[in-house]
Each structure stands twice: as structure tokens, then as C-alpha cells.
Amino acid sequence: MEKINHSEISEFIILGLCDSWELQAFFLVIFTSLYLITIFGNIFIVVLIITDLHLHTPMYFLLANLSFIDFCLSSVTTPKMIIDFLKEIKTISFGGCMCQIFFGHFFGGGEMVLLVSMAYDRYVAICKPLHYSNIMSRHMCIGLVMASWMIGFVHSISQLVIIVNLPVCGSRVLDSFFCDIPLVIKLACLDIYVLEILINADSGVLAAICFVLLLVSCFHILTTVCLHSKDGASKALSTCTAHITVVVLFFGPCIFIYLWPVSITWVDKFLAVFYAVITPLLNPAIYTLRNKEIKTAMKRLQC
């Protein structure tokens, strides 16, 4: 079969979530609503934290950045998916495909590191309260955020370099609603075994390391509080519950897709939807719905 290099590829064909027009109409309404809630919810959190001086603390600085990344992450694939529900033939240009891959891994990788930074902030606040202001200084907070963006960028570039020049054979069909590396490398005219190892090592290991660090931080928080203050155990448990929930929602799909690929189409699509659409909506809610300071800030805003 004739090999086609990247310069000759103009577009890929996307199969989307399903073939049924009835289901696509239903999904159009659902995902449009979820996307709008995600966008306005995350923007509201960022604006609230910026404008309320009482929330100018390290924890809320990191939370504002999390909301901004979730806003960006949800905008990488969801708008294209919503528009494609209205099309009979769904396509994406080669450049558009590469952009989805780059920005998806850029924001996704950055969010992983930022979640670890937030867990570290809670660890310092609960386990080393007397040193909190010195450790979590303004420079430290900016450094943690910059590190998350830099690691996300390096991770994304390393992924893109692997696949941007792959020769493609014949089929240009992607059985999903967006472009991702595991789908694109299946079209390559090469033995993809080594490529899959590199991809899994890059994405999967990053997710696994962040996953372990989050669990370790929760373990230290719980053990420290239980040993020194039984009264603070409930607060520590609430903090760890939020982190563990985020671990399950955000890192679970990543680990399954990259470290333990199941190669079942409907499972891959479900995990991709959960990662790209649902998680950016739930993350801010997990950290804010039970947060008294956020609720108080909202009341001050109303006044």
C-alpha cells in the first residue's frame, strides 16, 4: 500500500460518537449544555478569586489556575464535537488534528502537575501549619504554576514530535470524536509497537507519577492529623476525599487509555468523553461546592 507523508494529508475523517441522528440530536443538546456550564462555571471561579481579596491565598491561587486550565481543556475538543453533530460527514484538517493533540496534552499534562501542586499545598497547610506562609510564598506559588505549564508543554511537544511526520497508509478514518495519538498512530505504515511504548511511557508514566504523589500526600495528611489531632481528622478526610475523587475522575481515564489500553471502541469513547467533557465540569465543583470561603465570597458578591 502506498505511503502518504504528512504534507500530502489534507484531512482526517471522524466517525464521531454514533451513527444515529436521533442520538446525535440528543447529544447535541446535552454536550452543548455541559460545555456552557463548564465555561461559565470556570470563568466565574477565576473572576471570583481575582476580585475577592479574601481569596488571595495560595490555595485559591492554585484553584483559579485549575479552573482556567479546565476552561482551556474543555475548549480543545468539545466545540468541534458539538459542531460535528450537525454534519453528516465529519472531517478535521491535518493541522486541526495536530492542534487538538498538542493542546489536549498541553493542558492535560499541566493539569496533572497542578493537581499535585494543590495536594502539596494542603499537605503543608495541615502537616506544617507554622511554616505554611514561608513555604507557600508568592514565589513558590508562581513557580508551581509555571512548572505545571512548562511540564505540560514539554510533554505535549514530545508527543507531537513522535507522530507529526508519520507516513499514513490509505485509511484516514479516526473512530472517535477528536484526534488523539493512539488513533493516529494506528494509521501509520510502520510497526507501531515501539511507538506505542514511547507514547505510553510519556503519557502513562506522567499520569502514574502524579497519581502516586497525590495518594502519598493524602496518606501523610491523614496520618499526621490522626496522630496529633482527632478533631481535625474530619477536615483532613474532607480534603483527601476531594483529592481522591479528582484522582479517580481525571487520572483514571488517562491511565486506562495510555498505560492499560483496552482497545474496545465504546470504552475508549466513553473514557475520552469523560476526560474531555465531564472532568473539566466536575473538578471546580469538587473543590468549591463544600467550600465555606467560596460560598461566603459568593454572598459578598451578591451584596
Coordinates of N, CA, C and O in Angstrom, one line a residue, residues 67-144:
S67 N -9.1 26.1 37.4 CA -10.3 26.5 36.6 C -10.0 27.0 35.2 O -10.7 26.7 34.3
F68 N -8.9 27.8 35.1 CA -8.5 28.3 33.8 C -8.1 27.2 32.9 O -8.4 27.1 31.7
I69 N -7.3 26.2 33.4 CA -6.9 25.1 32.6 C -8.1 24.2 32.2 O -8.1 23.8 31.1
D70 N -9.0 24.0 33.1 CA -10.2 23.3 32.8 C -11.0 24.0 31.7 O -11.6 23.3 30.8
F71 N -11.1 25.3 31.8 CA -11.7 26.1 30.7 C -11.1 25.8 29.4 O -11.7 25.6 28.3
C72 N -9.7 25.9 29.3 CA -9.0 25.6 28.1 C -9.1 24.2 27.6 O -9.3 23.9 26.4
L73 N -9.0 23.2 28.6 CA -9.1 21.8 28.2 C -10.4 21.4 27.6 O -10.5 20.7 26.6
S74 N -11.5 22.0 28.1 CA -12.8 21.7 27.6 C -13.0 22.3 26.2 O -13.8 21.8 25.5
S75 N -12.3 23.3 25.9 CA -12.4 24.0 24.6 C -11.6 23.4 23.5 O -11.7 23.8 22.4
V76 N -10.8 22.4 23.8 CA -9.9 21.8 22.8 C -10.7 20.9 21.9 O -10.5 21.0 20.6
T77 N -11.6 20.1 22.4 CA -12.3 19.1 21.6 C -13.8 19.3 21.6 O -14.5 19.0 20.6
T78 N -14.4 19.8 22.7 CA -15.9 19.9 22.8 C -16.6 20.7 21.7 O -17.6 20.3 21.1
P79 N -16.1 22.0 21.4 CA -16.8 22.8 20.4 C -16.8 22.0 19.0 O -17.8 22.1 18.3
K80 N -15.7 21.4 18.6 CA -15.7 20.7 17.4 C -16.6 19.5 17.4 O -17.3 19.3 16.4
M81 N -16.7 18.8 18.5 CA -17.6 17.7 18.6 C -19.1 18.2 18.5 O -19.9 17.5 17.8
I82 N -19.4 19.3 19.1 CA -20.8 19.8 19.1 C -21.1 20.2 17.6 O -22.2 19.9 17.1
I83 N -20.2 20.9 16.9 CA -20.5 21.3 15.5 C -20.6 20.0 14.7 O -21.5 20.0 13.8
D84 N -19.8 19.0 14.9 CA -19.9 17.8 14.1 C -21.2 17.0 14.2 O -21.6 16.3 13.4
F85 N -21.9 17.2 15.3 CA -23.3 16.6 15.5 C -24.2 17.1 14.4 O -25.2 16.4 14.1
L86 N -23.9 18.3 13.8 CA -24.8 18.8 12.8 C -24.4 18.4 11.4 O -25.1 18.8 10.4
K87 N -23.3 17.7 11.3 CA -22.8 17.3 10.0 C -22.9 15.8 9.7 O -22.8 15.0 10.6
E88 N -23.2 15.5 8.4 CA -23.3 14.1 8.0 C -21.9 13.5 7.9 O -21.7 12.4 8.3
I89 N -21.0 14.3 7.2 CA -19.6 13.9 7.1 C -18.8 14.7 7.9 O -18.7 15.9 7.8
K90 N -18.1 14.1 8.9 CA -17.3 14.8 9.9 C -15.8 14.7 9.5 O -15.3 13.6 9.4
T91 N -15.2 15.8 9.3 CA -13.7 15.8 9.0 C -13.0 16.8 9.9 O -13.6 17.7 10.5
I92 N -11.7 16.6 9.9 CA -10.8 17.6 10.6 C -9.5 17.6 9.8 O -9.0 16.6 9.3
S93 N -9.0 18.9 9.6 CA -7.8 19.0 8.8 C -6.6 18.5 9.5 O -6.7 18.2 10.7
F94 N -5.5 18.2 8.8 CA -4.3 17.7 9.4 C -3.8 18.7 10.5 O -3.4 18.2 11.6
G95 N -3.8 19.9 10.1 CA -3.3 21.0 11.1 C -4.2 21.0 12.3 O -3.8 21.1 13.5
G96 N -5.6 20.9 12.1 CA -6.5 20.9 13.2 C -6.3 19.7 14.1 O -6.4 19.8 15.3
C97 N -6.0 18.6 13.5 CA -5.8 17.3 14.2 C -4.5 17.5 15.1 O -4.6 17.1 16.3
M98 N -3.5 18.0 14.5 CA -2.2 18.2 15.3 C -2.4 19.2 16.4 O -1.9 19.1 17.5
C99 N -3.3 20.2 16.2 CA -3.5 21.2 17.2 C -4.3 20.6 18.4 O -4.0 20.9 19.6
Q100 N -5.3 19.7 18.1 CA -6.0 19.0 19.1 C -5.1 18.2 20.0 O -5.2 18.2 21.2
I101 N -4.2 17.5 19.3 CA -3.3 16.6 20.0 C -2.3 17.5 20.9 O -2.2 17.2 22.1
F102 N -1.8 18.5 20.3 CA -0.9 19.4 21.1 C -1.5 20.0 22.3 O -1.1 19.9 23.5
F103 N -2.7 20.7 22.1 CA -3.3 21.4 23.2 C -4.0 20.5 24.2 O -4.0 20.8 25.4
G104 N -4.5 19.4 23.7 CA -5.1 18.4 24.6 C -4.0 17.9 25.6 O -4.3 17.8 26.8
H105 N -2.8 17.5 25.1 CA -1.8 17.0 26.0 C -1.1 18.2 26.8 O -0.6 18.0 27.9
F106 N -1.1 19.4 26.2 CA -0.5 20.5 26.9 C -1.3 20.8 28.2 O -0.8 20.9 29.3
F107 N -2.6 21.0 28.0 CA -3.5 21.4 29.1 C -3.7 20.2 30.1 O -3.7 20.3 31.3
G108 N -3.8 19.0 29.5 CA -3.9 17.8 30.3 C -2.7 17.5 31.2 O -2.8 17.3 32.4
G109 N -1.5 17.6 30.6 CA -0.3 17.4 31.4 C -0.1 18.5 32.4 O 0.3 18.2 33.6
G110 N -0.4 19.7 32.0 CA -0.3 20.8 33.0 C -1.3 20.6 34.2 O -0.9 20.9 35.3
E111 N -2.5 20.2 33.9 CA -3.5 20.0 35.0 C -3.0 18.9 35.9 O -3.2 19.0 37.2
M112 N -2.4 17.8 35.4 CA -1.9 16.8 36.3 C -0.9 17.3 37.3 O -1.0 17.1 38.5
V113 N 0.1 18.1 36.8 CA 1.1 18.7 37.7 C 0.4 19.7 38.7 O 0.8 19.8 39.9
L114 N -0.5 20.5 38.2 CA -1.2 21.5 39.1 C -2.0 20.8 40.2 O -2.0 21.3 41.3
L115 N -2.6 19.7 39.9 CA -3.3 18.9 40.9 C -2.4 18.4 42.0 O -2.7 18.4 43.2
V116 N -1.2 18.0 41.6 CA -0.2 17.6 42.6 C 0.3 18.8 43.4 O 0.5 18.7 44.6
S117 N 0.4 20.0 42.8 CA 0.8 21.2 43.5 C -0.3 21.6 44.5 O 0.0 22.0 45.7
M118 N -1.6 21.4 44.2 CA -2.7 21.7 45.1 C -2.6 20.7 46.3 O -2.9 21.1 47.4
A119 N -2.3 19.4 46.0 CA -2.2 18.4 47.1 C -1.0 18.8 48.0 O -1.1 18.7 49.2
Y120 N 0.1 19.3 47.4 CA 1.2 19.7 48.2 C 0.9 20.9 49.1 O 1.3 21.0 50.3
D121 N 0.1 21.8 48.6 CA -0.4 23.0 49.3 C -1.2 22.5 50.6 O -1.0 23.0 51.7
R122 N -2.1 21.6 50.4 CA -2.9 21.1 51.5 C -2.0 20.3 52.5 O -2.2 20.4 53.7
Y123 N -1.0 19.6 52.0 CA -0.1 18.9 52.9 C 0.7 19.8 53.8 O 0.8 19.6 55.0
V124 N 1.2 20.9 53.2 CA 1.9 21.9 54.0 C 1.0 22.6 55.0 O 1.3 22.8 56.2
A125 N -0.2 22.9 54.5 CA -1.2 23.6 55.4 C -1.6 22.8 56.6 O -1.7 23.3 57.7
I126 N -1.7 21.5 56.4 CA -2.2 20.6 57.5 C -1.1 20.0 58.3 O -1.1 19.9 59.6
C127 N 0.0 19.6 57.7 CA 1.1 19.0 58.3 C 2.2 19.9 58.9 O 2.9 19.6 59.8
K128 N 2.3 21.1 58.3 CA 3.3 22.1 58.7 C 2.7 23.5 58.7 O 3.2 24.4 58.1
P129 N 1.7 23.6 59.6 CA 1.0 24.9 59.6 C 1.8 26.1 60.0 O 1.6 27.2 59.5
L130 N 2.8 25.9 60.9 CA 3.6 27.0 61.4 C 4.5 27.5 60.3 O 5.0 28.7 60.3
H131 N 4.8 26.7 59.3 CA 5.8 27.1 58.2 C 5.0 27.4 56.9 O 5.7 27.6 55.9
Y132 N 3.7 27.3 57.0 CA 2.9 27.4 55.7 C 3.2 28.7 55.0 O 3.5 28.7 53.7
S133 N 3.2 29.8 55.6 CA 3.4 31.1 54.9 C 4.8 31.3 54.3 O 4.9 31.9 53.3
N134 N 5.7 30.6 55.0 CA 7.1 30.7 54.4 C 7.3 29.8 53.3 O 7.9 30.1 52.3
I135 N 6.7 28.5 53.4 CA 6.9 27.6 52.3 C 6.1 27.9 51.1 O 6.6 28.0 50.0
M136 N 4.8 28.2 51.3 CA 3.9 28.6 50.2 C 3.9 30.1 50.0 O 2.9 30.7 50.0
S137 N 5.1 30.6 49.7 CA 5.2 32.0 49.4 C 4.7 32.3 48.0 O 4.3 31.4 47.2
R138 N 4.6 33.6 47.7 CA 4.1 34.0 46.4 C 5.0 33.5 45.3 O 4.5 33.0 44.3
H139 N 6.3 33.5 45.6 CA 7.3 32.9 44.6 C 7.1 31.4 44.4 O 7.2 30.9 43.3
M140 N 6.8 30.7 45.5 CA 6.6 29.3 45.4 C 5.3 29.0 44.6 O 5.3 28.1 43.7
C141 N 4.3 29.7 44.8 CA 3.0 29.5 44.1 C 3.2 29.8 42.6 O 2.7 29.0 41.8
I142 N 3.8 30.9 42.3 CA 4.1 31.2 40.9 C 5.0 30.1 40.2 O 4.8 29.7 39.1
G143 N 6.0 29.7 41.0 CA 6.9 28.6 40.5 C 6.1 27.3 40.2 O 6.4 26.6 39.2
L144 N 5.2 26.9 41.1 CA 4.4 25.7 40.9 C 3.6 25.8 39.7 O 3.4 24.9 38.9

